[in-house]
Amino acid sequence: MKKFISILAALTLMAGCFSCSEEKDSKSDSKPVEADTTISEADGSVDEPVVQQQAEFREYQAEDFKTINVNLTKTDKEPPFKLHSLNITDIDFGERISPCKQGEYRDIYKPDFSDIDDSDIDDEYREYMESVRTEWENICKVPAKGAIQFWRQCGNDIYAAVGYDTYCSGGDHEVSIFRVDGLTGKATEIYRHSDPEESFAIDTIAVPNGKVYIAVRDKGLMYLDGDKLVPMHYLEGYSHSLMGDSSDKLVFMSTKEDLKEVPVDYEAKEGEVFRRYSENEAYLINGEEVVISEYFPDKDEWKEISRRTYTPEEIDSGIEYENLPRVYGKLAAHTEKPEGKRKLDVVTDEYRVGTGITGLDILYADHDRLVVKLSNKNIVHIFDMAKMEHYVLDCSGLAPMCQYFEGGLFVYASNTDSNLYYIMPEMGLTFTLIKFPQRLDDDYGNYVNAYRGDGSFGFQQQIAVSKEEKRDPETNNIIYTNYDYEENIYWVNGDEMNG
């Protein structure tokens, strides 16, 4: 079990009933995109132009669709797919002593415990730091259990970056990648990094069609070829993270800050963005570039979806990445507010849909279907361009959040005192998939998160199963509380839903 320490000061789904509006006969004008003309030259002569017709760009307004308000109907029947589950807390990844905890490297990477001797710190913090120092001294002698640092799912398999290097000031020196059979829990090591001089921090794992891609901090993007890592050399010097919008595409957000080193005691002027990265390292951030790209493994090609540079003022006020064009299912999409209007359009490379909604979150976009929800309420709108129908589902009576995957809606809440539902949108048929167990109490650390894998979609649930309070022997006041947490994942495999 994973153990977390916190100060207990603030803890304390036959048919559905539809109601339809009149179908509108009007449709927006569709304008074809101008054709590309390619001129080929050979032996100094010019051939006839070869015209490559582009797909017609489509434009729709909300009134072009037949609106269907779908009533939700709960059922006790089994859902039309298998819901898998696995307790990932106790998966056995073995034990190791990191090479940085041995020999000459032991003291090089020793954490700074000097605060323990500071007379100004309170007794609670000193006691905590002393326990950390004792634990560090123990792990230099006793092998540490492997702990998951980052993981991603591909079908029924989980790919996990597992670290054995705890309390190290120099990074991650003992790290492995494991493939875990989600149906059995068996873990198989597929790559290992063990080097006391070189840190290896895995920030991202993606496994489309079974091929493993990773982003390593300060080393960039790589893929696994057998037991060897091959650098991809894309936007070197950028930090890369996988964008989890799509289950079958490799879409990365790459960021690079324009930094100017300054003294650690530098006093920032108005309009400047100052960041202190460590006791001896500080910078002014003069800007940040954000690039959204899709990688096509079969062609070994990149497609840049968007690029934007942020000013120091924008960074200081808080960068919002949500409206950057990104892939939602099959297509890259973003929202636009036409000039003089309050309601949003959703725009892809293939179409524009005037939604008639003032605030929305995009859930999914493909060639003939767009799924969005209201930003402030769990009401889902599905625009079906093949049928020219607009389905509206009010899911707010079930839970406040939802995600769309393989034709269905998963509705959930972020807390563990809730249920997980699956809805067949066109019928409103609603299945209860999970009744999550109640929390131990109202303490910190209990949550439910939705996640997307490669060809899979699921939920990660963490819940406290026990706690131990540390009390002051004189006052009996709670100094801190140790919690033991259990972490479970529940998922559906897209191939099984479609099979």
Coordinates of C-alpha atoms in Angstrom, one line a residue:
M1 CA 0.0 0.0 0.0
K2 CA 1.1 3.5 -0.6
K3 CA 1.5 5.7 2.4
F4 CA 0.9 9.4 2.5
I5 CA 1.6 11.8 5.3
S6 CA -0.4 14.9 5.9
I7 CA -0.9 17.3 8.8
L8 CA -4.5 16.8 10.2
A9 CA -5.1 20.5 10.7
A10 CA -7.6 21.2 7.9
L11 CA -8.7 17.6 7.2
T12 CA -11.5 17.1 8.6
L13 CA -29.7 2.1 -17.5
M14 CA -36.5 -0.7 -24.8
A15 CA -36.4 2.7 -25.7
G16 CA -36.3 6.0 -24.1
C17 CA -38.9 8.7 -24.2
F18 CA -38.0 11.5 -26.6
S19 CA -39.4 15.0 -27.1
C20 CA -38.5 16.5 -30.5
S21 CA -38.6 20.0 -31.9
E22 CA -39.6 20.7 -35.4
E23 CA -37.0 19.7 -38.0
K24 CA -35.6 22.6 -39.9
D25 CA -35.2 22.4 -43.6
S26 CA -32.7 25.1 -43.8
K27 CA -29.0 24.3 -44.0
S28 CA -26.0 26.5 -44.0
D29 CA -24.2 27.1 -47.3
S30 CA -21.3 24.7 -47.7
K31 CA -18.3 26.2 -49.5
P32 CA -15.7 24.0 -51.2
V33 CA -12.1 24.7 -50.4
E34 CA -10.1 25.8 -53.4
A35 CA -8.3 22.9 -55.0
D36 CA -4.6 22.5 -54.8
T37 CA -2.8 22.6 -58.2
T38 CA 0.4 20.7 -58.5
I39 CA 2.8 21.6 -61.3
S40 CA 5.2 18.8 -62.3
E41 CA 8.4 19.6 -64.2
A42 CA 10.6 17.2 -66.1
D43 CA 13.2 17.8 -68.8
G44 CA 12.5 21.5 -68.8
S45 CA 8.8 21.0 -69.9
V46 CA 5.7 21.7 -67.8
D47 CA 3.0 19.0 -67.7
E48 CA -0.7 19.7 -67.4
P49 CA -1.7 20.7 -63.9
V50 CA -2.7 17.8 -61.7
V51 CA -5.7 18.9 -59.7
Q52 CA -6.1 17.4 -56.2
Q53 CA -9.6 18.0 -54.9
Q54 CA -9.8 18.7 -51.2
A55 CA -12.8 17.5 -49.1
E56 CA -15.6 20.0 -49.0
F57 CA -15.5 22.1 -45.9
R58 CA -19.0 22.1 -44.2
E59 CA -20.7 24.7 -42.1
Y60 CA -23.7 24.1 -39.9
Q61 CA -25.8 26.1 -37.5
A62 CA -27.7 24.7 -34.5
E63 CA -31.1 25.2 -36.2
D64 CA -30.0 23.0 -39.1
F65 CA -30.3 19.9 -36.9
K66 CA -33.5 18.2 -35.6
T67 CA -33.2 18.5 -31.8
I68 CA -34.1 15.5 -29.7
N69 CA -34.2 15.8 -26.0
V70 CA -33.3 12.4 -24.7
N71 CA -34.8 11.2 -21.3
L72 CA -32.6 9.0 -19.3
T73 CA -33.9 5.5 -18.3
K74 CA -32.0 3.5 -15.7
T75 CA -31.8 -0.3 -16.0
D76 CA -30.4 -3.1 -13.8
K77 CA -29.2 -5.1 -16.8
E78 CA -25.6 -5.7 -17.5
P79 CA -23.9 -3.2 -19.8
P80 CA -23.1 -4.2 -23.4
F81 CA -19.4 -4.6 -22.6
K82 CA -17.0 -6.0 -19.9
L83 CA -15.7 -3.7 -17.3
H84 CA -12.3 -4.8 -16.1
S85 CA -10.7 -3.9 -12.8
L86 CA -7.3 -4.2 -11.1
N87 CA -5.8 -3.2 -7.7
I88 CA -2.6 -1.6 -8.8
T89 CA -1.4 -0.7 -5.3
D90 CA 0.1 -4.1 -4.5
I91 CA 1.6 -5.1 -7.9
D92 CA 5.0 -6.6 -7.3
F93 CA 7.8 -4.9 -9.2
G94 CA 10.5 -6.3 -7.0
E95 CA 13.0 -4.6 -4.8
R96 CA 16.4 -2.9 -5.5
I97 CA 18.9 -0.5 -4.0
S98 CA 19.6 2.4 -6.4
P99 CA 23.2 2.7 -7.4
C100 CA 23.2 6.3 -6.2
K101 CA 22.7 5.0 -2.6
Q102 CA 26.0 3.1 -2.7
G103 CA 29.7 3.9 -2.5
E104 CA 31.0 7.3 -3.4
Y105 CA 27.6 8.4 -4.7
R106 CA 25.8 8.0 -1.4
D107 CA 26.9 11.4 0.0
I108 CA 26.7 13.2 -3.3
Y109 CA 23.0 12.7 -3.6
K110 CA 22.2 12.8 0.1
P111 CA 19.2 15.1 0.8
D112 CA 19.7 18.3 2.7
F113 CA 18.6 17.6 6.3
S114 CA 20.2 20.8 7.7
D115 CA 16.8 22.2 8.7
I116 CA 16.7 19.7 11.5
D117 CA 19.2 21.8 13.4
D118 CA 17.5 25.1 12.8
S119 CA 16.2 26.4 16.1
D120 CA 13.5 28.4 14.4
I121 CA 11.5 25.4 13.0
D122 CA 8.7 23.9 15.1
D123 CA 8.9 20.5 16.8
E124 CA 6.4 18.9 14.5
Y125 CA 8.4 19.7 11.3
R126 CA 11.7 18.7 13.0
E127 CA 10.1 15.3 14.0
Y128 CA 8.9 14.8 10.5
M129 CA 12.3 15.6 9.0
E130 CA 14.0 13.3 11.4
S131 CA 11.7 10.4 10.3
V132 CA 12.6 11.2 6.7
R133 CA 16.3 11.1 7.5
T134 CA 15.9 7.8 9.3
E135 CA 14.0 6.4 6.3
W136 CA 16.7 7.6 3.9
E137 CA 19.4 5.9 5.9
N138 CA 17.5 2.7 5.8
I139 CA 16.9 2.7 2.1
C140 CA 20.7 3.1 1.6
K141 CA 20.9 -0.4 3.1
V142 CA 17.6 -2.1 2.4
P143 CA 16.2 -2.6 -1.1
A144 CA 13.3 -0.3 -1.9
K145 CA 10.1 -1.6 -3.4
G146 CA 9.4 -0.4 -6.9
A147 CA 6.8 2.3 -7.1
I148 CA 4.8 3.4 -10.1
Q149 CA 5.8 6.9 -11.3
F150 CA 3.8 7.1 -14.5
W151 CA 1.6 4.6 -16.3
R152 CA -0.6 4.4 -19.4
Q153 CA -2.9 1.7 -20.6
C154 CA -3.0 -0.1 -24.0
G155 CA -6.1 -2.3 -24.3
N156 CA -5.9 -4.6 -21.3
D157 CA -2.2 -4.0 -20.6
I158 CA -0.7 -1.3 -18.4
Y159 CA 2.7 0.1 -19.2
A160 CA 4.4 1.6 -16.1
A161 CA 7.5 3.5 -15.3
V162 CA 8.7 2.2 -12.0
G163 CA 11.2 3.8 -9.8
Y164 CA 13.4 2.5 -7.0
D165 CA 15.3 5.7 -6.2
T166 CA 13.6 7.6 -3.3
Y167 CA 14.9 10.6 -1.4
C168 CA 17.6 11.4 -4.0
S169 CA 18.6 15.0 -4.7
G170 CA 20.0 14.1 -8.1
G171 CA 16.9 12.6 -9.9
D172 CA 16.0 9.1 -10.8
H173 CA 18.9 6.7 -11.2
E174 CA 17.1 3.3 -11.0
V175 CA 14.0 3.1 -13.2
S176 CA 12.4 0.4 -15.3
I177 CA 9.4 0.1 -17.7
F178 CA 7.1 -2.8 -17.0
R179 CA 4.2 -4.2 -19.0
V180 CA 1.5 -5.4 -16.7
D181 CA -1.2 -7.9 -17.8
G182 CA -4.3 -6.1 -16.5
L183 CA -6.3 -9.3 -16.4
T184 CA -3.7 -11.2 -14.3
G185 CA -1.6 -8.5 -12.6
K186 CA 1.6 -10.1 -13.8
A187 CA 4.4 -7.6 -14.4
T188 CA 7.2 -8.1 -17.1
E189 CA 10.2 -5.8 -17.3
I190 CA 10.8 -4.5 -20.8
Y191 CA 13.4 -1.8 -20.2
R192 CA 15.8 -0.9 -17.4
H193 CA 17.9 2.2 -16.6
S194 CA 20.5 1.9 -13.8
D195 CA 23.1 4.6 -13.7
P196 CA 24.3 6.6 -10.7
E197 CA 25.5 9.5 -12.8
E198 CA 22.5 10.0 -15.2
S199 CA 19.0 10.7 -14.1
F200 CA 16.2 9.1 -16.1
A201 CA 12.8 10.7 -15.3
I202 CA 9.9 9.4 -17.5
D203 CA 7.2 12.1 -18.0
T204 CA 5.1 10.4 -20.6
I205 CA 4.3 6.9 -21.9
A206 CA 2.2 6.2 -25.0
V207 CA 1.6 2.8 -26.6
P208 CA -0.3 3.0 -29.8
N209 CA -0.6 -0.4 -31.5
G210 CA 1.7 -1.9 -28.9
K211 CA 4.8 0.3 -29.7
V212 CA 6.2 2.1 -26.7
Y213 CA 7.0 5.8 -26.9
I214 CA 8.3 7.8 -23.9
A215 CA 9.2 11.4 -23.1
V216 CA 12.2 11.6 -20.8
R217 CA 12.9 14.8 -18.9
D218 CA 15.8 16.8 -20.4
K219 CA 16.3 14.0 -23.1
G220 CA 13.2 14.4 -25.3
L221 CA 11.0 11.9 -27.1
M222 CA 12.1 8.3 -27.7
Y223 CA 10.7 4.9 -28.7
L224 CA 11.5 1.4 -27.5
D225 CA 13.0 -0.9 -30.2
G226 CA 13.4 -4.3 -28.5
D227 CA 15.3 -3.4 -25.3
K228 CA 16.9 -0.3 -26.9
L229 CA 15.7 3.3 -26.7
V230 CA 15.9 5.3 -30.0
P231 CA 15.8 9.1 -29.8
M232 CA 13.2 10.8 -32.1
H233 CA 15.0 14.2 -32.3
Y234 CA 11.8 16.2 -32.5
L235 CA 11.8 19.7 -31.2
E236 CA 14.9 19.1 -29.1
G237 CA 15.1 21.3 -26.1
Y238 CA 11.4 21.3 -25.5
S239 CA 9.5 19.5 -22.8
H240 CA 7.0 17.0 -24.1
S241 CA 3.7 15.7 -22.7
L242 CA 1.1 13.4 -24.2
M243 CA -2.3 15.0 -24.6
G244 CA -4.9 12.5 -23.5
D245 CA -7.7 13.5 -25.9
S246 CA -7.6 10.5 -28.2
S247 CA -7.3 6.8 -27.7
D248 CA -5.6 6.0 -31.1
K249 CA -3.4 9.0 -31.9
L250 CA -0.1 10.3 -30.7
V251 CA -0.6 14.0 -29.9
F252 CA 2.0 15.9 -27.9
M253 CA 2.2 19.3 -26.3
S254 CA 5.7 20.6 -26.5
T255 CA 6.7 23.6 -24.5
K256 CA 9.9 25.7 -24.3
E257 CA 10.5 28.7 -22.0
D258 CA 12.6 31.7 -23.0
L259 CA 14.7 32.1 -19.8
K260 CA 17.2 34.7 -18.6
E261 CA 19.3 33.7 -15.6
V262 CA 19.3 36.2 -12.8
P263 CA 20.6 36.2 -9.2
V264 CA 18.5 34.2 -6.7
D265 CA 17.9 37.4 -4.7
Y266 CA 16.8 39.3 -7.8
E267 CA 13.8 41.7 -7.2
A268 CA 11.5 41.4 -10.1
K269 CA 10.2 44.6 -11.7
E270 CA 6.6 45.2 -12.8
G271 CA 5.7 43.0 -15.7
E272 CA 8.5 40.6 -15.1
V273 CA 8.0 36.9 -14.4
F274 CA 10.5 35.7 -11.8
R275 CA 11.0 32.0 -10.9
R276 CA 13.4 30.5 -8.4
Y277 CA 14.1 26.9 -9.4
S278 CA 16.5 26.1 -6.6
E279 CA 18.5 27.7 -3.9
N280 CA 21.2 28.6 -6.5
E281 CA 19.2 29.0 -9.7
A282 CA 16.7 31.7 -10.7
Y283 CA 15.4 33.0 -14.0
L284 CA 13.2 35.6 -15.6
I285 CA 10.7 34.0 -18.0
N286 CA 10.6 36.2 -21.1
G287 CA 8.0 34.0 -22.9
E288 CA 6.9 30.5 -23.6
E289 CA 6.2 28.7 -26.9
V290 CA 3.6 25.9 -27.0
V291 CA 3.4 23.5 -30.0
I292 CA 0.7 20.9 -30.4
S293 CA 1.8 18.1 -32.8
E294 CA 0.6 14.7 -34.0
Y295 CA 3.0 11.9 -34.9
F296 CA 2.2 9.3 -37.5
P297 CA 4.2 6.1 -36.7
D298 CA 3.5 4.3 -39.9
K299 CA 5.0 7.2 -41.9
D300 CA 7.5 8.5 -39.3
E301 CA 6.0 12.0 -39.9
W302 CA 4.9 14.9 -37.7
K303 CA 2.0 17.2 -38.3
E304 CA 2.0 20.5 -36.4
I305 CA -1.5 21.3 -35.3
S306 CA -0.9 24.6 -33.6
R307 CA 1.9 26.9 -32.3
R308 CA 1.5 29.8 -30.0
T309 CA 3.9 32.1 -28.1
Y310 CA 2.9 33.5 -24.7
T311 CA 4.1 36.8 -23.4
P312 CA 5.4 37.3 -19.8
E313 CA 2.1 39.1 -19.0
E314 CA 0.0 36.1 -20.2
I315 CA 2.2 33.7 -18.2
D316 CA 1.9 35.9 -15.1
S317 CA -1.9 36.0 -15.3
G318 CA -2.0 32.2 -15.8
I319 CA -1.7 30.3 -19.1
E320 CA -4.8 28.5 -20.2
Y321 CA -4.1 25.7 -22.7
E322 CA -7.7 24.5 -22.9
N323 CA -8.7 26.4 -26.1
L324 CA -5.6 25.3 -28.1
P325 CA -6.5 23.2 -31.1
R326 CA -6.1 19.6 -30.0
V327 CA -7.3 16.2 -31.1
Y328 CA -10.6 15.1 -29.6
G329 CA -11.1 11.5 -30.8
K330 CA -10.4 11.8 -34.5
L331 CA -10.1 15.4 -35.4
A332 CA -8.4 18.5 -34.0
A333 CA -11.0 21.0 -32.8
H334 CA -11.2 24.3 -31.0
T335 CA -13.9 26.9 -30.1
E336 CA -14.3 30.3 -31.7
K337 CA -16.6 33.1 -30.9
P338 CA -17.8 34.9 -34.1
E339 CA -17.5 38.6 -34.0
G340 CA -20.5 40.3 -32.4
K341 CA -21.9 37.0 -31.1
R342 CA -21.9 35.4 -27.7
K343 CA -22.4 31.8 -28.7
L344 CA -19.5 29.5 -29.7
D345 CA -18.7 27.7 -32.9
V346 CA -16.6 24.5 -32.8
V347 CA -14.1 24.4 -35.7
T348 CA -12.2 21.4 -37.2
D349 CA -10.3 21.0 -40.4
E350 CA -13.5 19.5 -42.0
Y351 CA -16.4 21.6 -40.6
R352 CA -17.7 24.4 -38.4
V353 CA -20.7 23.9 -36.1
G354 CA -22.5 26.9 -34.6
T355 CA -23.5 25.2 -31.4
G356 CA -25.9 27.8 -30.0
I357 CA -24.1 27.5 -26.6
T358 CA -22.2 30.2 -24.8
G359 CA -19.9 28.0 -22.7
L360 CA -18.8 24.5 -23.6
D361 CA -16.2 21.8 -23.3
I362 CA -15.4 19.6 -26.3
L363 CA -15.6 15.9 -25.6
Y364 CA -15.2 14.3 -29.0
A365 CA -15.0 15.2 -32.7
D366 CA -14.9 12.9 -35.8
H367 CA -16.0 13.3 -39.4
D368 CA -19.7 13.1 -38.7
R369 CA -20.1 13.6 -35.0
L370 CA -19.4 16.3 -32.5
V371 CA -19.9 15.9 -28.8
V372 CA -19.8 18.8 -26.3
K373 CA -21.0 19.5 -22.8
L374 CA -21.9 22.7 -21.0
S375 CA -19.1 24.2 -19.1
N376 CA -21.1 24.8 -15.9
K377 CA -23.5 21.9 -16.0
N378 CA -23.4 18.3 -17.0
I379 CA -25.7 18.6 -20.1
V380 CA -24.4 16.9 -23.2
H381 CA -25.0 18.0 -26.8
I382 CA -24.3 15.5 -29.6
F383 CA -24.4 16.8 -33.2
D384 CA -24.8 14.0 -35.7
M385 CA -23.9 15.3 -39.2
A386 CA -24.9 12.1 -40.9
K387 CA -28.4 12.1 -39.6
M388 CA -28.6 15.8 -39.0
E389 CA -29.8 15.2 -35.5
H390 CA -28.9 17.0 -32.3
Y391 CA -29.3 15.0 -29.1
V392 CA -29.5 16.7 -25.8
L393 CA -28.9 14.7 -22.6
D394 CA -29.2 16.2 -19.1
C395 CA -26.8 14.1 -17.0
S396 CA -26.6 16.5 -14.1
G397 CA -28.9 14.4 -11.9
L398 CA -26.5 11.5 -12.0
A399 CA -23.1 13.2 -11.5
P400 CA -21.3 16.4 -12.5
M401 CA -18.8 15.1 -15.0
C402 CA -18.8 12.9 -18.2
Q403 CA -16.5 11.6 -20.9
Y404 CA -17.4 10.1 -24.4
F405 CA -15.8 6.9 -25.6
E406 CA -16.7 4.5 -28.4
G407 CA -20.2 5.8 -28.9
G408 CA -21.2 6.1 -25.2
L409 CA -21.1 8.5 -22.3
F410 CA -19.5 7.7 -19.0
V411 CA -20.9 9.8 -16.2
Y412 CA -19.1 10.2 -12.8
A413 CA -18.0 12.3 -9.9
S414 CA -14.5 13.0 -8.6
N415 CA -15.3 11.8 -5.1
T416 CA -15.5 8.2 -4.1
D417 CA -19.0 8.5 -2.5
S418 CA -20.6 8.2 -5.9
N419 CA -21.6 5.9 -8.8
L420 CA -20.2 5.4 -12.2
Y421 CA -22.8 5.3 -15.0
Y422 CA -22.8 4.4 -18.8
I423 CA -25.3 5.9 -21.1
M424 CA -26.3 4.9 -24.7
P425 CA -27.0 8.4 -26.0
E426 CA -29.6 7.9 -28.7
M427 CA -31.8 5.8 -26.3
G428 CA -30.9 7.3 -23.0
L429 CA -30.5 3.8 -21.5
T430 CA -28.4 4.2 -18.4
F431 CA -26.4 1.5 -16.7
T432 CA -24.8 1.7 -13.2
L433 CA -21.3 0.3 -13.7
I434 CA -19.8 0.8 -10.2
K435 CA -21.0 1.8 -6.8
F436 CA -17.8 3.1 -5.3
P437 CA -17.2 2.2 -1.6
Q438 CA -17.7 5.0 1.0
R439 CA -14.6 6.8 2.2
L440 CA -13.0 5.9 5.5
D441 CA -13.9 9.4 6.5
D442 CA -13.7 12.9 5.0
D443 CA -9.9 12.9 5.0
Y444 CA -7.6 14.1 2.3
G445 CA -6.6 11.9 -0.6
N446 CA -9.8 10.1 -1.7
Y447 CA -10.6 10.7 -5.4
V448 CA -11.8 9.3 -8.7
N449 CA -10.2 10.3 -12.0
A450 CA -11.1 9.5 -15.6
Y451 CA -8.2 8.6 -17.9
R452 CA -7.7 7.7 -21.5
G453 CA -5.4 5.0 -22.7
D454 CA -4.5 3.7 -26.1
G455 CA -7.6 1.8 -27.2
S456 CA -9.0 1.9 -23.7
F457 CA -10.8 4.2 -21.3
G458 CA -11.0 4.0 -17.5
F459 CA -11.2 5.4 -14.0
Q460 CA -8.6 5.5 -11.3
Q461 CA -9.9 5.4 -7.8
Q462 CA -7.8 6.0 -4.7
I463 CA -9.3 5.6 -1.2
A464 CA -8.0 5.6 2.3
V465 CA -8.3 2.1 3.9
S466 CA -6.7 2.9 7.2
K467 CA -5.0 5.7 9.1
E468 CA -2.7 6.1 12.1
E469 CA -2.6 9.3 14.1
K470 CA 0.6 10.7 15.7
R471 CA -0.3 12.6 18.8
D472 CA 1.7 14.9 21.1
P473 CA 2.2 12.9 24.4
E474 CA 1.6 15.9 26.5
T475 CA -1.3 17.7 24.9
N476 CA -2.8 14.7 23.0
N477 CA -3.1 17.0 20.0
I478 CA -2.7 15.4 16.6
I479 CA 0.7 16.2 15.1
Y480 CA 0.2 14.3 11.8
T481 CA -1.7 11.4 10.3
N482 CA -0.4 8.5 8.3
Y483 CA -2.8 7.1 5.7
D484 CA -2.7 3.8 3.9
Y485 CA -4.3 4.1 0.5
E486 CA -5.6 1.5 -2.0
E487 CA -5.6 2.4 -5.7
N488 CA -7.9 0.6 -8.2
I489 CA -8.4 1.1 -11.9
Y490 CA -11.6 0.2 -13.8
W491 CA -11.5 0.2 -17.6
V492 CA -13.2 -0.8 -20.9
N493 CA -11.2 -2.1 -23.8
G494 CA -12.3 -0.4 -27.1
D495 CA -11.7 -3.6 -29.1
E496 CA -14.0 -5.5 -26.8
M497 CA -16.7 -2.9 -27.0
N498 CA -16.6 -3.0 -30.8
G499 CA -16.1 -6.7 -31.1

